PDB file of C-alpha atoms in Angstrom:
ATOM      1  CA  UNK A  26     -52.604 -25.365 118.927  1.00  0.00           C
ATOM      2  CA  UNK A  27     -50.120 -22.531 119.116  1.00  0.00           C
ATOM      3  CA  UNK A  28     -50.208 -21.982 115.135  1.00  0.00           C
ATOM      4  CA  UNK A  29     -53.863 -21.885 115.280  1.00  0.00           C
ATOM      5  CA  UNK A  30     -53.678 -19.506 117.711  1.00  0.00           C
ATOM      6  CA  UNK A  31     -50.833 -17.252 116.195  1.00  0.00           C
ATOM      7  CA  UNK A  32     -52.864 -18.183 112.454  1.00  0.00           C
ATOM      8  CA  UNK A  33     -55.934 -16.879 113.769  1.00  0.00           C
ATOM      9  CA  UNK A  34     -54.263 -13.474 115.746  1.00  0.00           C
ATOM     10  CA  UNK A  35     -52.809 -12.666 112.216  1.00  0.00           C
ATOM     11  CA  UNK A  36     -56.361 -13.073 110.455  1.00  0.00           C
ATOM     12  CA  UNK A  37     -57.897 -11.050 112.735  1.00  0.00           C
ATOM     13  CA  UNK A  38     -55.811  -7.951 111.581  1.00  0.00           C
ATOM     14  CA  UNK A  39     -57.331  -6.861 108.693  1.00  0.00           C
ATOM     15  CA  UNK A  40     -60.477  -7.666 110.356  1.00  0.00           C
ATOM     16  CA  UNK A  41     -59.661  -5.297 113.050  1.00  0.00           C
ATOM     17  CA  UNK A  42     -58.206  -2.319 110.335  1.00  0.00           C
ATOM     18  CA  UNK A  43     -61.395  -3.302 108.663  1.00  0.00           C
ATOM     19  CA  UNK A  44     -63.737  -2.440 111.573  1.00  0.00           C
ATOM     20  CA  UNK A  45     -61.576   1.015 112.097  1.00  0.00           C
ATOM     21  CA  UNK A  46     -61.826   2.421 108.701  1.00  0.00           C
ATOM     22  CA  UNK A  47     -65.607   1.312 109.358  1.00  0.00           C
ATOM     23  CA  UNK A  48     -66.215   3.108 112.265  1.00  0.00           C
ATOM     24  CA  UNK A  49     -64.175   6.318 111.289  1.00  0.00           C
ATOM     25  CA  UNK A  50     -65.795   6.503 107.926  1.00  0.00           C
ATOM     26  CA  UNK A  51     -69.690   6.262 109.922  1.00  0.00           C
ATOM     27  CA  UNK A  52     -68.506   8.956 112.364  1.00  0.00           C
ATOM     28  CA  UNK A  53     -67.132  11.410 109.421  1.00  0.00           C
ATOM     29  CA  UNK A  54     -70.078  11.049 107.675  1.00  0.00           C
ATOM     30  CA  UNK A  55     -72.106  12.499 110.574  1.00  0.00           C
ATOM     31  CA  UNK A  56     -73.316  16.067 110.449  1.00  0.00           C
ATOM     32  CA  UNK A  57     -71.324  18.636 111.399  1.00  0.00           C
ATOM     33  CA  UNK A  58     -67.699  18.232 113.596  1.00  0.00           C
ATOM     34  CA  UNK A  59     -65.979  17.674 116.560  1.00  0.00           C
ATOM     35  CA  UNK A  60     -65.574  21.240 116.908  1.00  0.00           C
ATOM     36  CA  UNK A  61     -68.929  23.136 116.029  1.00  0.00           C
ATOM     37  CA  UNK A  62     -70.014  20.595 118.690  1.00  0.00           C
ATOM     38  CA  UNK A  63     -67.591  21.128 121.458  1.00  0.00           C
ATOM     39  CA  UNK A  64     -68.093  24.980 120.641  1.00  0.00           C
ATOM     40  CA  UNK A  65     -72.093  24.671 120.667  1.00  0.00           C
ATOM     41  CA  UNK A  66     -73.866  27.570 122.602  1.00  0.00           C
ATOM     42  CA  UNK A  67     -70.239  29.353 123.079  1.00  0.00           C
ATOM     43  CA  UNK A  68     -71.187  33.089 122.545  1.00  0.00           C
ATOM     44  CA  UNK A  69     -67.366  34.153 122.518  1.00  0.00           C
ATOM     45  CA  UNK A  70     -66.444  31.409 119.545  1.00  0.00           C
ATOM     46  CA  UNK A  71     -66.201  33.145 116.409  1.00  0.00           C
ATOM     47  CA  UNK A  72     -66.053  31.150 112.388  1.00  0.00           C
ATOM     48  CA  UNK A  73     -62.238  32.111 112.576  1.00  0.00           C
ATOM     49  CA  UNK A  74     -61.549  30.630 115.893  1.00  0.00           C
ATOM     50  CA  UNK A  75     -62.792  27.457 114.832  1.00  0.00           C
ATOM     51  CA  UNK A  76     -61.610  27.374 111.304  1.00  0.00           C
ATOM     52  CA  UNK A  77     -57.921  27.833 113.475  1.00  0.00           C
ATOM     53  CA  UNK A  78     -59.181  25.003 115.644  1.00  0.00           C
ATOM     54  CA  UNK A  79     -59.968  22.710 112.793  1.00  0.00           C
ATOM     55  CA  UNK A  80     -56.615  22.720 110.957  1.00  0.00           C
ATOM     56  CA  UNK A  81     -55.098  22.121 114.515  1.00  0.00           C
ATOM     57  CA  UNK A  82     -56.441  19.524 114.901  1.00  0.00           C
ATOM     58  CA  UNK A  83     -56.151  18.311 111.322  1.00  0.00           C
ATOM     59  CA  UNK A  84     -59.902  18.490 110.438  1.00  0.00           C
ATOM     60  CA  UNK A  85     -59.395  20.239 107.041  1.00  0.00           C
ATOM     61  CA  UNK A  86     -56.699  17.613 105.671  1.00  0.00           C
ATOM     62  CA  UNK A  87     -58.196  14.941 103.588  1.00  0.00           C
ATOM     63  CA  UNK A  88     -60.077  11.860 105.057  1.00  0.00           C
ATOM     64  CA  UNK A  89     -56.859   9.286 104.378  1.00  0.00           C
ATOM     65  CA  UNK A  90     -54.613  12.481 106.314  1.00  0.00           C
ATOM     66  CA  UNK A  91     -57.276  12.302 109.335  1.00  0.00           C
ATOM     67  CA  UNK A  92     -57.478   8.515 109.364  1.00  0.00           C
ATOM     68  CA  UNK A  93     -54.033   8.394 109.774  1.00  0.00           C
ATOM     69  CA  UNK A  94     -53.435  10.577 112.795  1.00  0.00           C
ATOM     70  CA  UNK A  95     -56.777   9.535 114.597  1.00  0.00           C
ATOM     71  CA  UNK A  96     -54.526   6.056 114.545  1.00  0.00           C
ATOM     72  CA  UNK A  97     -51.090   6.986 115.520  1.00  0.00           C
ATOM     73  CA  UNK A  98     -51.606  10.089 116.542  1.00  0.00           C
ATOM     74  CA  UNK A  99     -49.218  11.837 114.109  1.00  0.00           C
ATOM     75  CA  UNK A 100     -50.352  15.241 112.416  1.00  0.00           C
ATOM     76  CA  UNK A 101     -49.117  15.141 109.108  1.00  0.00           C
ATOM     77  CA  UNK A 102     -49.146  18.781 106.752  1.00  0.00           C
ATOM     78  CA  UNK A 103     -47.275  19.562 103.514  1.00  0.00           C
ATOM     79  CA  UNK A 104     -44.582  22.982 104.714  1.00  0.00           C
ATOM     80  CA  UNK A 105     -43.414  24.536 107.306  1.00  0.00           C
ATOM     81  CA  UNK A 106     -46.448  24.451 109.716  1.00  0.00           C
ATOM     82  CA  UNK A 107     -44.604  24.422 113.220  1.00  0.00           C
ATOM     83  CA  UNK A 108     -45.683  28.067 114.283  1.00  0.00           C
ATOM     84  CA  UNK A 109     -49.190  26.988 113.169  1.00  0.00           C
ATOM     85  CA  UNK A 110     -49.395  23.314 114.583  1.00  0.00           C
ATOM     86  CA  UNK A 111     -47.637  23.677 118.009  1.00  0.00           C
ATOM     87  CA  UNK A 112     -49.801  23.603 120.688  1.00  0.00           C
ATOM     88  CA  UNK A 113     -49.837  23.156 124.617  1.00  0.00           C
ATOM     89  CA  UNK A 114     -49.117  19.174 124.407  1.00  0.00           C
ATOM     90  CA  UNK A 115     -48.152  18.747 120.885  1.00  0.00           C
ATOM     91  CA  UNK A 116     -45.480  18.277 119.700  1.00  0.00           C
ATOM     92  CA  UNK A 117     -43.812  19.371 115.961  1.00  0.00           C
ATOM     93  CA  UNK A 118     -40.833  19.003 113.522  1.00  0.00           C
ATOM     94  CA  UNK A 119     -40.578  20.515 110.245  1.00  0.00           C
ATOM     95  CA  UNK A 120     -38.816  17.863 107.545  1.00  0.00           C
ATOM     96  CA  UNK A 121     -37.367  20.005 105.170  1.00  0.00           C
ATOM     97  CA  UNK A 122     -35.905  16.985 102.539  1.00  0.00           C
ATOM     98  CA  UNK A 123     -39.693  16.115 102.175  1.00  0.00           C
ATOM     99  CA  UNK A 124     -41.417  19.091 102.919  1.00  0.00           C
ATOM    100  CA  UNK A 125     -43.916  18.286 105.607  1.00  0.00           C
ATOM    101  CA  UNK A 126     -44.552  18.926 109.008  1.00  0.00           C
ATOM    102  CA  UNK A 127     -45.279  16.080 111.660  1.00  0.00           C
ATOM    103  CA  UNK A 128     -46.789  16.575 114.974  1.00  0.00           C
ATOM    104  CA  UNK A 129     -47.056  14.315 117.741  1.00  0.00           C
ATOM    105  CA  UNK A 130     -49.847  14.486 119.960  1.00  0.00           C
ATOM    106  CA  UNK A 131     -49.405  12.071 122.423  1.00  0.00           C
ATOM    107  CA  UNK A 132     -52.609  10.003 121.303  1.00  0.00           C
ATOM    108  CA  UNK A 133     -53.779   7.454 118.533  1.00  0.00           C
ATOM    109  CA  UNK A 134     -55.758   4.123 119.201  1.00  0.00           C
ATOM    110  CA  UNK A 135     -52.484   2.078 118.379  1.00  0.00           C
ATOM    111  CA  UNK A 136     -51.074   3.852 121.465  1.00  0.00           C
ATOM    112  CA  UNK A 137     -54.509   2.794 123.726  1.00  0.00           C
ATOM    113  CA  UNK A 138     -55.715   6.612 123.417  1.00  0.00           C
ATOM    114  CA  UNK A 139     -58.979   6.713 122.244  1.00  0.00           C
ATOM    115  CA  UNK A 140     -58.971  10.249 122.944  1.00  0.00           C
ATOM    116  CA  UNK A 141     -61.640  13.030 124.294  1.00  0.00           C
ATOM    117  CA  UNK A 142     -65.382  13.120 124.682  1.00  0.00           C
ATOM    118  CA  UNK A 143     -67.070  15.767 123.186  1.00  0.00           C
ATOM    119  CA  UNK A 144     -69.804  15.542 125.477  1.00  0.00           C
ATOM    120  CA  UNK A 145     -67.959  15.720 128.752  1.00  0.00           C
ATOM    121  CA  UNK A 146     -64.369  16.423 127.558  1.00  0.00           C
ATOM    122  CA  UNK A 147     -63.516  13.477 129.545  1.00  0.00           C
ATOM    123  CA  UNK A 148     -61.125  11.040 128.231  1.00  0.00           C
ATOM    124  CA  UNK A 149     -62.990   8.093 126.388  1.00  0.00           C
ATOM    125  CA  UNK A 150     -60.963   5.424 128.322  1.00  0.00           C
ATOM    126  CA  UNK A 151     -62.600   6.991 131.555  1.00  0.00           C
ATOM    127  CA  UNK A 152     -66.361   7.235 130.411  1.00  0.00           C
ATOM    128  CA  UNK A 153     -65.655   3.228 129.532  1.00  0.00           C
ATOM    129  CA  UNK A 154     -64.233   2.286 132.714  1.00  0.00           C
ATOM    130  CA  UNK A 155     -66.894   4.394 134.530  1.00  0.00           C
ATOM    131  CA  UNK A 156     -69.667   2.119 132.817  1.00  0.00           C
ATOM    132  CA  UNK A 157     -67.345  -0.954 133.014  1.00  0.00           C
ATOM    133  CA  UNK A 158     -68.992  -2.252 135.968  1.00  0.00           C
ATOM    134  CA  UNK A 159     -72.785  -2.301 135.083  1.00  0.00           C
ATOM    135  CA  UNK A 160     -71.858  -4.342 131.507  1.00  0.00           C
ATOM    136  CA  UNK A 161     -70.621  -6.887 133.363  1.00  0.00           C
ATOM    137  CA  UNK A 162     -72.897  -6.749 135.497  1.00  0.00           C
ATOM    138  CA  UNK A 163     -75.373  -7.257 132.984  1.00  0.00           C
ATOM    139  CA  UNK A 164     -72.930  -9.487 130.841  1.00  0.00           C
ATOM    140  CA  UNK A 165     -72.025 -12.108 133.270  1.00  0.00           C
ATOM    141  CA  UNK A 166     -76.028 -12.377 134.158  1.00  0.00           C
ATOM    142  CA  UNK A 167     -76.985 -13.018 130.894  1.00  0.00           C
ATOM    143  CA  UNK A 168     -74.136 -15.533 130.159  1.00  0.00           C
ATOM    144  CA  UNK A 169     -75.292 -17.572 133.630  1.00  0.00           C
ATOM    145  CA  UNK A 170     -78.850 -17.318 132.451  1.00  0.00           C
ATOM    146  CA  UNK A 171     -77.936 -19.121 129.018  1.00  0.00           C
ATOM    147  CA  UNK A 172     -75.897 -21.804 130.499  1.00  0.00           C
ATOM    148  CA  UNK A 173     -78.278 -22.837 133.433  1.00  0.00           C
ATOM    149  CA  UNK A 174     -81.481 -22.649 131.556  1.00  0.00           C
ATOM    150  CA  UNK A 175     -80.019 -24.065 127.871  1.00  0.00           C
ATOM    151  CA  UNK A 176     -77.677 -26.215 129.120  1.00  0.00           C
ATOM    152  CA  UNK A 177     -80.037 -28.451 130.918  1.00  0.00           C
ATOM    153  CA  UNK A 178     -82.843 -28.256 128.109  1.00  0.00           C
ATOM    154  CA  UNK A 179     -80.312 -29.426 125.670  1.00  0.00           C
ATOM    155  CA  UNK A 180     -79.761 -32.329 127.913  1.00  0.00           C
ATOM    156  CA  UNK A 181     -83.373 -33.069 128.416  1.00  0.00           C
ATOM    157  CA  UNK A 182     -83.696 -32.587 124.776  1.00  0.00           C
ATOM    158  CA  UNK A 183     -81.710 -35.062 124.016  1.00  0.00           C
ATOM    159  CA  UNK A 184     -82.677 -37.740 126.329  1.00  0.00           C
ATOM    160  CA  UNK A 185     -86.110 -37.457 125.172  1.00  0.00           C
ATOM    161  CA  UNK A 186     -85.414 -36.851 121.420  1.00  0.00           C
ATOM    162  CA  UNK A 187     -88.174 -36.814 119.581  1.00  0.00           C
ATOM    163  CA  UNK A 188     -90.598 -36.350 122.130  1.00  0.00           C
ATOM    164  CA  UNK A 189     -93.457 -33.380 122.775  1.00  0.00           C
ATOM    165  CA  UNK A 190     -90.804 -31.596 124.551  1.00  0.00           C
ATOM    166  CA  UNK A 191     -87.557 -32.098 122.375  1.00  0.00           C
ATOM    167  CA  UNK A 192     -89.856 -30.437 119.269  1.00  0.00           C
ATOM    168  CA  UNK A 193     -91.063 -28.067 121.607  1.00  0.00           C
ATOM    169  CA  UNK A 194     -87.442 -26.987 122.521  1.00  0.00           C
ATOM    170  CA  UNK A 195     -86.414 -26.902 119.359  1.00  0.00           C
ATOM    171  CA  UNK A 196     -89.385 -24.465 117.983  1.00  0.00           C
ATOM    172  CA  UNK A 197     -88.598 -21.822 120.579  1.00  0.00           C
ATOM    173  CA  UNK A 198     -84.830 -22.139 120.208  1.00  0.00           C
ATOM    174  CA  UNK A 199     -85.418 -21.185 116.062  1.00  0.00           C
ATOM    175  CA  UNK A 200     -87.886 -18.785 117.592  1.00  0.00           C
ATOM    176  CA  UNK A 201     -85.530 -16.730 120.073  1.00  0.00           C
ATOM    177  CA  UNK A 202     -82.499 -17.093 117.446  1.00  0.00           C
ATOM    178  CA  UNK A 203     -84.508 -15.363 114.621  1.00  0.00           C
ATOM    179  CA  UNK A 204     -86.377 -12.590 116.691  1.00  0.00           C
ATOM    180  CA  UNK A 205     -84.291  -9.452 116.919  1.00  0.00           C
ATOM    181  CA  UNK A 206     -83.445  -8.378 120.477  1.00  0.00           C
ATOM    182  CA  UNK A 207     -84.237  -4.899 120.413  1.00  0.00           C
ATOM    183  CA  UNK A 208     -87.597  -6.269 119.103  1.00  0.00           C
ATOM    184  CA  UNK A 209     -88.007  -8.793 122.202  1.00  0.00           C
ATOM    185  CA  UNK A 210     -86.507  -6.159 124.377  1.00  0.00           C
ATOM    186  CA  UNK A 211     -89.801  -3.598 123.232  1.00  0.00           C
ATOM    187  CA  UNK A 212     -92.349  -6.637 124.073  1.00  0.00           C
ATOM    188  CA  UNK A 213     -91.117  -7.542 126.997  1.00  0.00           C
ATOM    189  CA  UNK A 214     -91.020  -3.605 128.353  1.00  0.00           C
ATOM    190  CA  UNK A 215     -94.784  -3.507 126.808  1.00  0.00           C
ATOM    191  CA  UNK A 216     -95.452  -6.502 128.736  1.00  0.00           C
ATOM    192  CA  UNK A 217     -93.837  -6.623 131.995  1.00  0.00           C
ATOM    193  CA  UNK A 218     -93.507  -2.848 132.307  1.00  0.00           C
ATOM    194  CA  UNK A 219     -96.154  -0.957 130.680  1.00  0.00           C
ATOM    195  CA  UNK A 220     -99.344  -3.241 131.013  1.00  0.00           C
ATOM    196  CA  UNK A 221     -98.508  -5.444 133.920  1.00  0.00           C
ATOM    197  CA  UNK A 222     -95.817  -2.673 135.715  1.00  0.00           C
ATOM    198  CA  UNK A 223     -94.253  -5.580 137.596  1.00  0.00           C
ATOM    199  CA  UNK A 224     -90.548  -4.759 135.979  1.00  0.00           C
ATOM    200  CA  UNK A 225     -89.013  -0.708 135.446  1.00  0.00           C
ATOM    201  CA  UNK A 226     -88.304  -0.141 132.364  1.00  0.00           C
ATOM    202  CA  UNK A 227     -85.054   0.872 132.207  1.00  0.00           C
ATOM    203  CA  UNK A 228     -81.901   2.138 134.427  1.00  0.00           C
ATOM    204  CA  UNK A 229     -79.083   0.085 137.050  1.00  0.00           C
ATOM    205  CA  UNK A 230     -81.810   1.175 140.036  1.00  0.00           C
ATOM    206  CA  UNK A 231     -84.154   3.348 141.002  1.00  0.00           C
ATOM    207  CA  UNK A 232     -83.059   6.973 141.608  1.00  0.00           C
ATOM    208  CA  UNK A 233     -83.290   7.919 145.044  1.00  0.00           C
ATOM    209  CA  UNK A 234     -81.403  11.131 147.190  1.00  0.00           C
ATOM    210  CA  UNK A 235     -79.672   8.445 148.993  1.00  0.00           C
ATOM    211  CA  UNK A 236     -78.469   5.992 146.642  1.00  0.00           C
ATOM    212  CA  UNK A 237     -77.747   3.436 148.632  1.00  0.00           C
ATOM    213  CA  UNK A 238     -77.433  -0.123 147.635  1.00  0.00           C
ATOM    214  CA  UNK A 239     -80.453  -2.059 147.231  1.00  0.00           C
ATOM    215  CA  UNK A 240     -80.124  -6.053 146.308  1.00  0.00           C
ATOM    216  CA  UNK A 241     -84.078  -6.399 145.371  1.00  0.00           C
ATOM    217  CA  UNK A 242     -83.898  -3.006 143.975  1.00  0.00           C
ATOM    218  CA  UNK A 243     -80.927  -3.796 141.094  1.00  0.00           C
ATOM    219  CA  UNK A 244     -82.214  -7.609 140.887  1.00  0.00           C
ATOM    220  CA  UNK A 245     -86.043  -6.292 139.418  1.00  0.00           C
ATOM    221  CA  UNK A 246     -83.775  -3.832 137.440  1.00  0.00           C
ATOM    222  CA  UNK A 247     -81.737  -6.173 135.663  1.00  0.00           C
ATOM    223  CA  UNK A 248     -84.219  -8.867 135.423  1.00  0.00           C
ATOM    224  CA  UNK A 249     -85.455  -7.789 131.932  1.00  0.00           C
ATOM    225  CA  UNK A 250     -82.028  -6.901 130.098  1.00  0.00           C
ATOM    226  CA  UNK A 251     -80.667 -10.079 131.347  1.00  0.00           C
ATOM    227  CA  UNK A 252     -83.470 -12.144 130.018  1.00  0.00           C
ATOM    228  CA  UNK A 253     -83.327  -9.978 126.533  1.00  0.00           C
ATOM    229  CA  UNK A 254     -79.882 -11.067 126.305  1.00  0.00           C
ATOM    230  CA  UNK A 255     -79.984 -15.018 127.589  1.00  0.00           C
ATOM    231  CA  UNK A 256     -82.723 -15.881 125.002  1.00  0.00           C
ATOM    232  CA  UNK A 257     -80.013 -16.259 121.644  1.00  0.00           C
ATOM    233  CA  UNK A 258     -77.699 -17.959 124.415  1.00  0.00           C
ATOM    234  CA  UNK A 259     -80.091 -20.341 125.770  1.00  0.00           C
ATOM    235  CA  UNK A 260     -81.075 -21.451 121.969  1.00  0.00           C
ATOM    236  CA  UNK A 261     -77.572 -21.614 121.078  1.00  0.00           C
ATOM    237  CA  UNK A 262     -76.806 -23.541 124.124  1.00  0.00           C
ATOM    238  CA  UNK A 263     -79.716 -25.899 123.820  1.00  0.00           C
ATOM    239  CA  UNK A 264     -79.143 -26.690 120.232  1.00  0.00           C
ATOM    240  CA  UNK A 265     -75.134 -27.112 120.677  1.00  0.00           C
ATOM    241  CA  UNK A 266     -75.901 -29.428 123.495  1.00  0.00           C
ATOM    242  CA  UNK A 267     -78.646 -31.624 121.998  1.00  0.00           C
TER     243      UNK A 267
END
């Protein structure tokens, strides 16, 4: 058991390095920059004063460079670039045997820093753990909503194979593993929301000045995410149990 575990940990690597040259690729190849959008609207921000803020922060260094830094947090640049690099928080060496300079920034995902939002200029790790609550929230409800509805049609399933209900079972199971969520998600909001409005159709509760805690209130709220999410668990639960 421990060298499947420890053989499985070590395939997941290049998975994981995989997934990060993925992701930092898709969010390179989105118009414009970190820092035309963190200077947007800024009346005082000239072309210079970003072009010094991009090679600060490494933007103009080649995408392998970039990649690099974003995961250890290292600042690579070929000369002596202390004067140029240092900033409040970062800090530099000049190599001369190699010719580069090296700044350390304090940050990199290997290090658990997954850096600044644009948006808020928050740190990342704090917008996640501010939201942290509400996915599990909605998580854990959808994983109870699998097991106690599929488990127990699997079982019936399977006592009655072959019966009305058994093929009836497994039609909607096929059914709710092939439709896409965000497709389900759209009818159900039609449905529930729009046509019937028994259901809201979106948000953790309804906005009031107070904002106090209201059971009934996040239960109707949660209702239809949940059930968007249990339908692929309670086919795979039903099928695995049959």
């Amino acid at each position: 058991m421990t060298r499947y575990i420890i053989r499985r940990l070590l395939q997941a690597i290049p998975t994981l390095i995989g997934i990060s040259i993925l992701s930092f690729i898709l969010v390179n190849a989105a118009p414009g920059d970190p820092i035309t959008m963190r200077t947007f609207g800024d009346p005082r921000m000239t072309e210079e004063a970003r072009e010094i803020m991009r090679r600060q922060l490494g933007l103009d260094q080649p995408a392998i460079v970039q990649y690099f830094a974003w995961m250890t947090g290292l600042s690579v640049r070929r000369g002596d670039q202390v004067a140029m690099m240092t900033t409040p928080g970062n800090t530099c060496g000049y190599f001369g045997g190699i010719d580069v300079t090296v700044c350390d920034g304090g940050g990199g995902i290997l290090r658990g820093d997954l850096g600044t939002s644009i948006d808020t200029k928050q740190p990342v790790w704090a917008r996640i753990v501010e939201r942290m609550p509400a996915t599990l929230e909605l998580g854990i409800t959808s994983l109870l909503l699998s097991l106690f509805i599929g488990v127990p049609l699997g079982v019936l399933s399977a006592v009655y194979r072959g019966s009305l209900f058994d093929n009836l079972v497994r039609f909607f199971a096929v059914i709710f593993r092939a439709i896409p969520i965000f497709w389900m998600a759209l009818i159900l909001i039609l449905v529930f929301s729009v046509v019937l409005g028994w259901l809201p159709t979106g948000g953790r509760q309804t906005v009031t000045l107070t904002q106090e805690f209201n059971l009934g209130d996040r239960i109707r709220h949660i209702i239809l995410p949940a059930a968007v999410l249990a339908f692929g668990g309670i086919a795979g639960f039903s099928r695995i149990m049959r």
